[in-house]
PDB file of C-alpha atoms in Angstrom:
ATOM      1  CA  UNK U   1      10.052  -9.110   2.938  1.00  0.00           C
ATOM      2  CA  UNK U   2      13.797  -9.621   1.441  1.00  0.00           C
ATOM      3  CA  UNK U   3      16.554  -6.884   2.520  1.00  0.00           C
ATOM      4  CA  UNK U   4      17.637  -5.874  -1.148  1.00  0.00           C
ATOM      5  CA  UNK U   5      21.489  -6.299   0.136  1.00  0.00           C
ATOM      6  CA  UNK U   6      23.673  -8.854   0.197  1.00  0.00           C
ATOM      7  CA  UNK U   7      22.625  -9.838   3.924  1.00  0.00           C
ATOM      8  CA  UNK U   8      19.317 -11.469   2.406  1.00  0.00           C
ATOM      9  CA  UNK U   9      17.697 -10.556   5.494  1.00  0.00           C
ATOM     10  CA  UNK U  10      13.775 -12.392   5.680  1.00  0.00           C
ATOM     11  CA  UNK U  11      10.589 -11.118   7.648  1.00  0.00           C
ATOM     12  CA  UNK U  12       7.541 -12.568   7.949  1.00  0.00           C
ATOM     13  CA  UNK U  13       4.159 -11.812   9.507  1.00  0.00           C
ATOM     14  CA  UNK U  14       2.868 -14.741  11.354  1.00  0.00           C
ATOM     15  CA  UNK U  15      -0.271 -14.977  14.061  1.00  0.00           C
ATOM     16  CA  UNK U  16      -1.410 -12.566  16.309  1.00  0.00           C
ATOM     17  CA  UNK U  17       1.013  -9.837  15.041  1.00  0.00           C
ATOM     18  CA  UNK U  18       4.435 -11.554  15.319  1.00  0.00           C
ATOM     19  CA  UNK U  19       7.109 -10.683  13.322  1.00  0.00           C
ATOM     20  CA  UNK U  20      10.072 -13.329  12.271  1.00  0.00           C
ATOM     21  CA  UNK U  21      13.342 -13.197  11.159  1.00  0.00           C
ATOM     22  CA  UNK U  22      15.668 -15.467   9.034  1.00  0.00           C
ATOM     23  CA  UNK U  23      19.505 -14.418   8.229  1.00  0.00           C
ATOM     24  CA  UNK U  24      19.798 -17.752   6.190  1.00  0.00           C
ATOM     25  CA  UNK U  25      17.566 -17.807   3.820  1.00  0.00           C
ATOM     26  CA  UNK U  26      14.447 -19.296   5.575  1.00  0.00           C
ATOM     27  CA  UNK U  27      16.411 -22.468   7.172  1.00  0.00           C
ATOM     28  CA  UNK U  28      15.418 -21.236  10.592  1.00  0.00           C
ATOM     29  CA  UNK U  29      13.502 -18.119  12.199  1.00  0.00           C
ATOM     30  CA  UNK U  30      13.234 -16.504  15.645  1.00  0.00           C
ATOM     31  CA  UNK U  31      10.532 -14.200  16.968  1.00  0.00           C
ATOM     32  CA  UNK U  32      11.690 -10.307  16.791  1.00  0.00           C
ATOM     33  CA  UNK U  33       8.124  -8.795  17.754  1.00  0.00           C
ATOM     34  CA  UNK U  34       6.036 -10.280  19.789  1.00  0.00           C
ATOM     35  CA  UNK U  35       2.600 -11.358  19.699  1.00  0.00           C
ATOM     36  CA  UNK U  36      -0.541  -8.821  20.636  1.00  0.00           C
ATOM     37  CA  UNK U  37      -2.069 -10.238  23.389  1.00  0.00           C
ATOM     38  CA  UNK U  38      -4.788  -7.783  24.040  1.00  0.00           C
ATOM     39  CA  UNK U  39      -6.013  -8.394  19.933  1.00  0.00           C
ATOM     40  CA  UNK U  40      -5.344 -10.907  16.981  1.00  0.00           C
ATOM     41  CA  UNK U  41      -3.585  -8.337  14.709  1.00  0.00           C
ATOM     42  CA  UNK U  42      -2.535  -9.947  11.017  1.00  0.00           C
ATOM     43  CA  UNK U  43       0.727  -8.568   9.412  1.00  0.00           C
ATOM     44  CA  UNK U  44      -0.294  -7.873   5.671  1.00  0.00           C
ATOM     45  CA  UNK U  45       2.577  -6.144   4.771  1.00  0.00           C
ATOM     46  CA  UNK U  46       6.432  -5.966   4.978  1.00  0.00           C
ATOM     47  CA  UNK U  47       8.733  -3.342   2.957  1.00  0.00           C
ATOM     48  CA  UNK U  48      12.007  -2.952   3.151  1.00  0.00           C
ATOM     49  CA  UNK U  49      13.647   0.420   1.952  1.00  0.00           C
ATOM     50  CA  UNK U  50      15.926   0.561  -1.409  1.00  0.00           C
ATOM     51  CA  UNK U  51      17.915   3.487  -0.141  1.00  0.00           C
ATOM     52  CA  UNK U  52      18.930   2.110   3.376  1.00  0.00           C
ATOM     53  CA  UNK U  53      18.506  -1.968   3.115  1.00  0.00           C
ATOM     54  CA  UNK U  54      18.799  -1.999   7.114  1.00  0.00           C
ATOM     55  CA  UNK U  55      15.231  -0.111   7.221  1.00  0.00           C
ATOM     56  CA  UNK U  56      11.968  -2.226   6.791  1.00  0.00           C
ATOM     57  CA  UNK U  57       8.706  -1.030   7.726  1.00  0.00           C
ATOM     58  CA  UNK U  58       5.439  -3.368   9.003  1.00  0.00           C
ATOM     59  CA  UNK U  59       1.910  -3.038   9.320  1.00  0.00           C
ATOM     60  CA  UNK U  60      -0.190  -4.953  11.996  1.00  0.00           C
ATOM     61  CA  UNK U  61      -3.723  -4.566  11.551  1.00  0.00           C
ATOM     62  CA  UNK U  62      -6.316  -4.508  14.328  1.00  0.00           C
ATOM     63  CA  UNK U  63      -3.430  -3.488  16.956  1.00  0.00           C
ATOM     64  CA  UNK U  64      -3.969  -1.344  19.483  1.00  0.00           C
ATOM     65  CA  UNK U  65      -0.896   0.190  20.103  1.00  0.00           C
ATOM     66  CA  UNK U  66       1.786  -1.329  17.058  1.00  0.00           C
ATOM     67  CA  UNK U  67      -0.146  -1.112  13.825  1.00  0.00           C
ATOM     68  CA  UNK U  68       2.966   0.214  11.980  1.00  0.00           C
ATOM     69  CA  UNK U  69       6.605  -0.325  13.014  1.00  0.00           C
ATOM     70  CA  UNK U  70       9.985   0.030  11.800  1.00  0.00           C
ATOM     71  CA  UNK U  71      13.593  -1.789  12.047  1.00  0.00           C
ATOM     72  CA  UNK U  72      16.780   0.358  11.434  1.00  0.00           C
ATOM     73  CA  UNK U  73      19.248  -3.103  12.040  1.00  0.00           C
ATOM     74  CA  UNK U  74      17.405  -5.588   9.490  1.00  0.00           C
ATOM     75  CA  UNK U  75      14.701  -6.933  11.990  1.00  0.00           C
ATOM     76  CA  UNK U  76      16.500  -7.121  15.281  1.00  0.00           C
ATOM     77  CA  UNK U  77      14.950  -4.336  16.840  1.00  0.00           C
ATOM     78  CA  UNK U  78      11.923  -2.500  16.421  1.00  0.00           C
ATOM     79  CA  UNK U  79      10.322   0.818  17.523  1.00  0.00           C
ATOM     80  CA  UNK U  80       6.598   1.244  17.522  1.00  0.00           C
ATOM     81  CA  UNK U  81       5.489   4.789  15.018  1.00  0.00           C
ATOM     82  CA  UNK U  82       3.030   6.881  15.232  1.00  0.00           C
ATOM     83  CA  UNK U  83      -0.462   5.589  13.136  1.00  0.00           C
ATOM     84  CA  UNK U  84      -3.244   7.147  12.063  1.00  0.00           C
ATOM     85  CA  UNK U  85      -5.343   4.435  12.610  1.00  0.00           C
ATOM     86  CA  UNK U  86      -5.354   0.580  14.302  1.00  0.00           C
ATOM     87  CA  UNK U  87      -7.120  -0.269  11.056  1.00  0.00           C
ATOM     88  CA  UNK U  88      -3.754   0.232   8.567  1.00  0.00           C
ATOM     89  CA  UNK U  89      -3.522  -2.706   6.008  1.00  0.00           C
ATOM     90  CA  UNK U  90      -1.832  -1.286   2.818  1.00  0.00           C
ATOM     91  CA  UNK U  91       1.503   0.413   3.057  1.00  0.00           C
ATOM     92  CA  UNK U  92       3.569   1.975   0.639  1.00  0.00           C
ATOM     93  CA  UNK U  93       6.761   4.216   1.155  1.00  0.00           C
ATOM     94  CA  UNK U  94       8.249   6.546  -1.220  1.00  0.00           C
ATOM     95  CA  UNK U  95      11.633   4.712  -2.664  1.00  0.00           C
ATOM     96  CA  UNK U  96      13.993   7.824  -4.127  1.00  0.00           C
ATOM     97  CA  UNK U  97      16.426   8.812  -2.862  1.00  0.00           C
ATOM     98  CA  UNK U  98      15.689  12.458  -3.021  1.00  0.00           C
ATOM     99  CA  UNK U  99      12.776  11.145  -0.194  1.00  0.00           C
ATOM    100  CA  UNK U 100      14.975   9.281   2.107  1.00  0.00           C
ATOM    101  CA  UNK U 101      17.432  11.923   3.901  1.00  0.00           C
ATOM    102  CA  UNK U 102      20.325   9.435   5.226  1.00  0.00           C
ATOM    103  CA  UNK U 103      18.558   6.941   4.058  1.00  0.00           C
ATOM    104  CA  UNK U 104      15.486   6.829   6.241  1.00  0.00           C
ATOM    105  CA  UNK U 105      12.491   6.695   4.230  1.00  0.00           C
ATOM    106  CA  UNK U 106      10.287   9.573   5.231  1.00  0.00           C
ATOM    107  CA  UNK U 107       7.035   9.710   2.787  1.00  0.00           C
ATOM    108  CA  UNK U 108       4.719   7.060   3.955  1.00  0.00           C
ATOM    109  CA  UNK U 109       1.227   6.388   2.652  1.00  0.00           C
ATOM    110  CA  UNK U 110      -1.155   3.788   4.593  1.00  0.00           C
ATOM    111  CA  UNK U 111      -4.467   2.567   3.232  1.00  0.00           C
ATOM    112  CA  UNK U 112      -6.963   1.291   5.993  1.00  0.00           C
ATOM    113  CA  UNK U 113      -9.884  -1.656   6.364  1.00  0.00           C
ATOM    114  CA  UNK U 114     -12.491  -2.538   8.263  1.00  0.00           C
ATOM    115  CA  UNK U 115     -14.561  -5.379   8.588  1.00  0.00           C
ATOM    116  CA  UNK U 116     -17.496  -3.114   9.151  1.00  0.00           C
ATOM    117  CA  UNK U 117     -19.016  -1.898   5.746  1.00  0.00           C
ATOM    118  CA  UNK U 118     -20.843   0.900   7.871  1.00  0.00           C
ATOM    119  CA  UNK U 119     -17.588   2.420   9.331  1.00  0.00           C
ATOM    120  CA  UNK U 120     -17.083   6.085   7.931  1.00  0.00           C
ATOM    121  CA  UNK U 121     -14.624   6.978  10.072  1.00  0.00           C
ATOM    122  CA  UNK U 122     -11.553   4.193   9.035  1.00  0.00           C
ATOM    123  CA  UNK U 123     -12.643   2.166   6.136  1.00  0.00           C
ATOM    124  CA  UNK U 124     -11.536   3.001   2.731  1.00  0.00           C
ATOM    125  CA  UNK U 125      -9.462   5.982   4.024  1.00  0.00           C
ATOM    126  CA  UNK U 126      -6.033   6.814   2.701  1.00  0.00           C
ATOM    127  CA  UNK U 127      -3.243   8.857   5.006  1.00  0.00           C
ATOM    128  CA  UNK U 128      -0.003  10.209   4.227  1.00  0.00           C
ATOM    129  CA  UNK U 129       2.837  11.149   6.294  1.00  0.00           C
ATOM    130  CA  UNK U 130       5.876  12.989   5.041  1.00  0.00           C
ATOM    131  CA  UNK U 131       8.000  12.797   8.278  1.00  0.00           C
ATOM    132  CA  UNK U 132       8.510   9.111   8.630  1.00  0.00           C
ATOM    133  CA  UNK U 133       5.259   8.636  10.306  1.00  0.00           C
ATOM    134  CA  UNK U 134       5.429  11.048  12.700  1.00  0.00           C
ATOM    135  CA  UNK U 135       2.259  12.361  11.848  1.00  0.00           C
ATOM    136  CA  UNK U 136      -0.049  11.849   9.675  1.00  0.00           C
ATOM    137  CA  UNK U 137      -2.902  13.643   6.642  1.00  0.00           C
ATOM    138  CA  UNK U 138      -5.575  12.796   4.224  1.00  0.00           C
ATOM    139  CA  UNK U 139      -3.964  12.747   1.500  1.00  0.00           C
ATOM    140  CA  UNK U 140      -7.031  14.666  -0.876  1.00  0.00           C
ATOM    141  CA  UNK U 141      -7.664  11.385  -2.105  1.00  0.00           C
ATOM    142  CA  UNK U 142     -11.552  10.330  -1.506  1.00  0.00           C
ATOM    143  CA  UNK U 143     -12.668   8.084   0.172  1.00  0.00           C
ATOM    144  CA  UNK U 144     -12.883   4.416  -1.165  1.00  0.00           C
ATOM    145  CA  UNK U 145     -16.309   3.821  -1.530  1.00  0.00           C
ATOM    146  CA  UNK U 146     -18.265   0.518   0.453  1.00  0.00           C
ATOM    147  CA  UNK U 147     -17.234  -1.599  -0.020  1.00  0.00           C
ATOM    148  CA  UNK U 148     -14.025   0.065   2.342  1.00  0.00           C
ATOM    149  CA  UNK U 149     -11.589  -1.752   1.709  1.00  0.00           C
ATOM    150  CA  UNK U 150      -7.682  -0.487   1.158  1.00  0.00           C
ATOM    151  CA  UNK U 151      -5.517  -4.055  -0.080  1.00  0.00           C
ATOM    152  CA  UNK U 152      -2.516  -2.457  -2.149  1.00  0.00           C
ATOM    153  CA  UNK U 153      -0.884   0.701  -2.279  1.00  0.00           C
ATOM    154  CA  UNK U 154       1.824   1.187  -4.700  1.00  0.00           C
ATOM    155  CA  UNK U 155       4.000   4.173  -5.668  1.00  0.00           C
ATOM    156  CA  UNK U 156       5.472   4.883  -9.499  1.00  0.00           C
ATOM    157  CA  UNK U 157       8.422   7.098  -9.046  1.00  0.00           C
ATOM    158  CA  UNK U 158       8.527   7.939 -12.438  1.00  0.00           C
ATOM    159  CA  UNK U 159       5.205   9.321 -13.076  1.00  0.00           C
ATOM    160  CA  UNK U 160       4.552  10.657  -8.613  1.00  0.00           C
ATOM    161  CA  UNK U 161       1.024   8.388  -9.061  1.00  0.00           C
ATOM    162  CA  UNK U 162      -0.188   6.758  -6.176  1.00  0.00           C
ATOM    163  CA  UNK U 163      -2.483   3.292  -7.504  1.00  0.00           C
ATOM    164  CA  UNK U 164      -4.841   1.526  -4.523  1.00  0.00           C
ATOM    165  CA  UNK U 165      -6.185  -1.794  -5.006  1.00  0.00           C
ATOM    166  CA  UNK U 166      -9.899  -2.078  -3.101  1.00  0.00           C
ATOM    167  CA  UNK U 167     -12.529  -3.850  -3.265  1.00  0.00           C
ATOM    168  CA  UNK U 168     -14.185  -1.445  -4.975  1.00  0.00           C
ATOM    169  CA  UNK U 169     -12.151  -0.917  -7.933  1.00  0.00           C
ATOM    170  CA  UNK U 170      -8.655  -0.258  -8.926  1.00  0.00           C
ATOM    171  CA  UNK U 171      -7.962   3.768  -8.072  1.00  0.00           C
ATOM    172  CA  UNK U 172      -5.000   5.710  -9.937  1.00  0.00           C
ATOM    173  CA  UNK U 173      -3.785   9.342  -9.352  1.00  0.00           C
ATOM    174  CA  UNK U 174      -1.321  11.737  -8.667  1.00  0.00           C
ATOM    175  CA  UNK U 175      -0.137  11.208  -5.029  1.00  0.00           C
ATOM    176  CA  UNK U 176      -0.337  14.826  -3.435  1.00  0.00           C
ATOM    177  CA  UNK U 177       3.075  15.704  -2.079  1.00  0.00           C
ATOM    178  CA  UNK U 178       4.758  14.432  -5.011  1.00  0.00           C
ATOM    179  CA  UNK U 179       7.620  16.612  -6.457  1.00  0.00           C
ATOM    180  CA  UNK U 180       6.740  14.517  -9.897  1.00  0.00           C
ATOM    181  CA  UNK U 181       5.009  16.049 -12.699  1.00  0.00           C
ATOM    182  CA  UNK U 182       2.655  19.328 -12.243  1.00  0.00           C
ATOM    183  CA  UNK U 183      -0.826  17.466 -11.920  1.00  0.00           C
ATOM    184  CA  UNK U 184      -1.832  17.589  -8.368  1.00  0.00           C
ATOM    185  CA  UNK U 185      -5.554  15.940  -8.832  1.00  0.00           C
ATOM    186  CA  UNK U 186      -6.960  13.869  -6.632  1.00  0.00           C
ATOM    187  CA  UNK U 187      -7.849  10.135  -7.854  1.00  0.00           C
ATOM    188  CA  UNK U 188      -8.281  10.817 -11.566  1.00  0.00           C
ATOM    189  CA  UNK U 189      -8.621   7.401 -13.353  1.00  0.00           C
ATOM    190  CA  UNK U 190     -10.920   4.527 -11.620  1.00  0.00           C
ATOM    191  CA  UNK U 191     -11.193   1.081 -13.334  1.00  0.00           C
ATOM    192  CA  UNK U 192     -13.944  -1.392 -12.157  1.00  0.00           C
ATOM    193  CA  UNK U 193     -13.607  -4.972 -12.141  1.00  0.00           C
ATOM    194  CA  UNK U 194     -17.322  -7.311 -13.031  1.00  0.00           C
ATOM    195  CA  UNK U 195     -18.659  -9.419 -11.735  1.00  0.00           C
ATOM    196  CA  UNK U 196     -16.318  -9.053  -8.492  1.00  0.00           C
ATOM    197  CA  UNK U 197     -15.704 -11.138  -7.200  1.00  0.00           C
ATOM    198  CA  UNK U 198     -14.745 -13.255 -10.262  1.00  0.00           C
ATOM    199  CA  UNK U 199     -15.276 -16.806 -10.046  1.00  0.00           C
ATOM    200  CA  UNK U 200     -15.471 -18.294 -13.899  1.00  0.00           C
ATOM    201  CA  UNK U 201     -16.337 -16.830 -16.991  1.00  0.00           C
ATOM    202  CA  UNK U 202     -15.952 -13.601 -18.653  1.00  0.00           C
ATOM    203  CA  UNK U 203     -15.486 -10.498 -16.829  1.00  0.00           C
ATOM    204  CA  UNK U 204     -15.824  -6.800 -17.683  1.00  0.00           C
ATOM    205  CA  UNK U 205     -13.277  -4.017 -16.980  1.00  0.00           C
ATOM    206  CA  UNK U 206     -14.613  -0.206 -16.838  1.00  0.00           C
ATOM    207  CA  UNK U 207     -12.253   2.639 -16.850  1.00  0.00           C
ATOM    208  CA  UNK U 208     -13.468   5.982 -15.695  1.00  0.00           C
ATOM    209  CA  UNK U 209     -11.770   9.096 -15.715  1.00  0.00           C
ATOM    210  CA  UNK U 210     -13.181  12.502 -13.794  1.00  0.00           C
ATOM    211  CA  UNK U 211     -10.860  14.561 -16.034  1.00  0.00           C
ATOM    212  CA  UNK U 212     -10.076  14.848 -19.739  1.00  0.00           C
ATOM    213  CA  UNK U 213      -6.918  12.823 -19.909  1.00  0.00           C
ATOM    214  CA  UNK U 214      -4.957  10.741 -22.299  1.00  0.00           C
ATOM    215  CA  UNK U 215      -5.328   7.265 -21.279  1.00  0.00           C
ATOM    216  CA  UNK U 216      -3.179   3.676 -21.888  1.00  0.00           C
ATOM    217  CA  UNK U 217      -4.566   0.527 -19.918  1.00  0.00           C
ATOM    218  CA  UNK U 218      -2.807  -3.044 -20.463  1.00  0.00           C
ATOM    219  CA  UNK U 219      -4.618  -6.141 -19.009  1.00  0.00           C
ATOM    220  CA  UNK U 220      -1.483  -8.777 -18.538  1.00  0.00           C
ATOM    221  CA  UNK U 221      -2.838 -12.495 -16.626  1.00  0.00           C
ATOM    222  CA  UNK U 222      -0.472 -14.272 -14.101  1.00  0.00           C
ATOM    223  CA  UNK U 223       1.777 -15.720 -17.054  1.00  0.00           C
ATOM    224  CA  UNK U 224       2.685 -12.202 -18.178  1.00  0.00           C
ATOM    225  CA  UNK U 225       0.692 -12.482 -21.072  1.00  0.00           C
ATOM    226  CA  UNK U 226      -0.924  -9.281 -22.410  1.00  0.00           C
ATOM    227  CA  UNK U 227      -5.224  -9.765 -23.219  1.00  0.00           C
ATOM    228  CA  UNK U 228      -5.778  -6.609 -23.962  1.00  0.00           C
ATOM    229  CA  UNK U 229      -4.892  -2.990 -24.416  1.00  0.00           C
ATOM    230  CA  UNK U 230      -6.591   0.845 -24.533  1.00  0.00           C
ATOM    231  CA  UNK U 231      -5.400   3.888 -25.754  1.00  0.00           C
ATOM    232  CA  UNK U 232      -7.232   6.421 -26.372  1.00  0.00           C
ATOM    233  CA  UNK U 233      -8.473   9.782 -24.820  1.00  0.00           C
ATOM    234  CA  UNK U 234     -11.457  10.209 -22.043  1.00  0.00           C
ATOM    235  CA  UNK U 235     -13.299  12.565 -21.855  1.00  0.00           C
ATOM    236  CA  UNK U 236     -14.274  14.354 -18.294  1.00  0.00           C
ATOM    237  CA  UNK U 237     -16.781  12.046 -17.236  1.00  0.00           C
ATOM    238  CA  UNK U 238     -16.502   9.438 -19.709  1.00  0.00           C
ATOM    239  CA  UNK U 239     -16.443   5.480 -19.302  1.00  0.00           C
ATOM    240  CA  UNK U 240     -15.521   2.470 -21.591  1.00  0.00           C
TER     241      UNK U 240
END
């Protein structure tokens, strides 16, 4: 993670949970969190807020007691949050301004994994917590199916949809608790990736939609090239 200021601030997740810190620009780094010793958590995810630069949030997955943190002095110190789950891998935080009350990001959502395909209790489950992580809610979404598997979360402020990358497909709705727009579905567009994995070759994309709903899909590779586009309106129900 980069602070978005002028400080250029760097984190990094390295082994066994530790979190580092450079203040000039990655010549050198020191250890602000240190390492789990009673697991082997993996820090997938670093986000710094827009609103108050000084505030970055971490997730450190398989901890017992630190899966989610926060810094309110760039990195220096941290203070362990409340988490719905040792299993948190995706984060995502809510970046306007009209959600961040002196600045402190307070809408958090947290996707979770497992390495156990069987678990029903943590994998594919999304939370959301609109008091910094004090506590935390399903947020009406359903849960991912097997595989359970929560990579990405990421917000749109313009449109209040919440998208989640799993291994099961790419999952797109309105995020419940948004003050954007009047829908308040749960996941209402899925698109499916085959064969996934991909390896070589052709693959297939299938959008889904569980509601009548005006749709636009753009397929852009790596180089920011664009391979294809849909628009068109599904149907309740309907795939292409």
């Amino acid at each position: 993670g980069v602070s978005p200021d002028t400080n250029k601030v760097l984190l990094a997740g390295s082994q066994a949970g530790v979190i580092d810190l450079s203040t000039n620009e990655g010549t050198s780094w020191s250890v602000v969190y240190p390492a789990d010793t009673v697991k082997n958590p993996e820090v997938p995810k670093v986000i710094f807020s827009d609103v108050a630069s000084n505030i970055a949030f971490v997730s450190r997955w398989h901890s017992i007691d630190a899966s989610l943190v926060v810094t309110h002095d760039h990195g220096f110190t941290w203070t362990r949050i409340a988490s719905p789950d040792p299993h948190v891998w995706a984060l995502e935080i809510d970046q306007r301004t009209s959600s961040c009350p002196s600045g402190t990001p307070l809408h958090l959502w947290t996707g979770l994994f497992t390495q156990n395909v069987t678990d029903t209790t943590a994998g594919g489950l999304i939370e959301e917590s609109t008091d910094g992580g004090s506590s935390w809610h399903s947020t009406g979404f359903p849960r991912i199916p097997i595989p359970p598997s929560v990579w990405i979360l990421k917000y749109d402020t313009t449109s209040g949809t919440l998208a989640a990358a799993t291994d099961s497909g790419i999952f797109i709705g309105h995020a419940p608790g948004s003050s954007v727009g009047r829908e308040r579905s749960s996941i209402a567009m899925s698109i499916r990736l085959f064969p996934n994995p991909v390896l070589l070759g052709a693959v297939t994309l299938e959008i889904a939609s569980e509601q009548s709903a005006n749709t636009q899909l753009t397929v852009i590779n790596v180089l920011g090239q664009t391979l294809a586009r849909l628009d068109v309106r599904l149907n309740a129900g309907e795939k292409r």
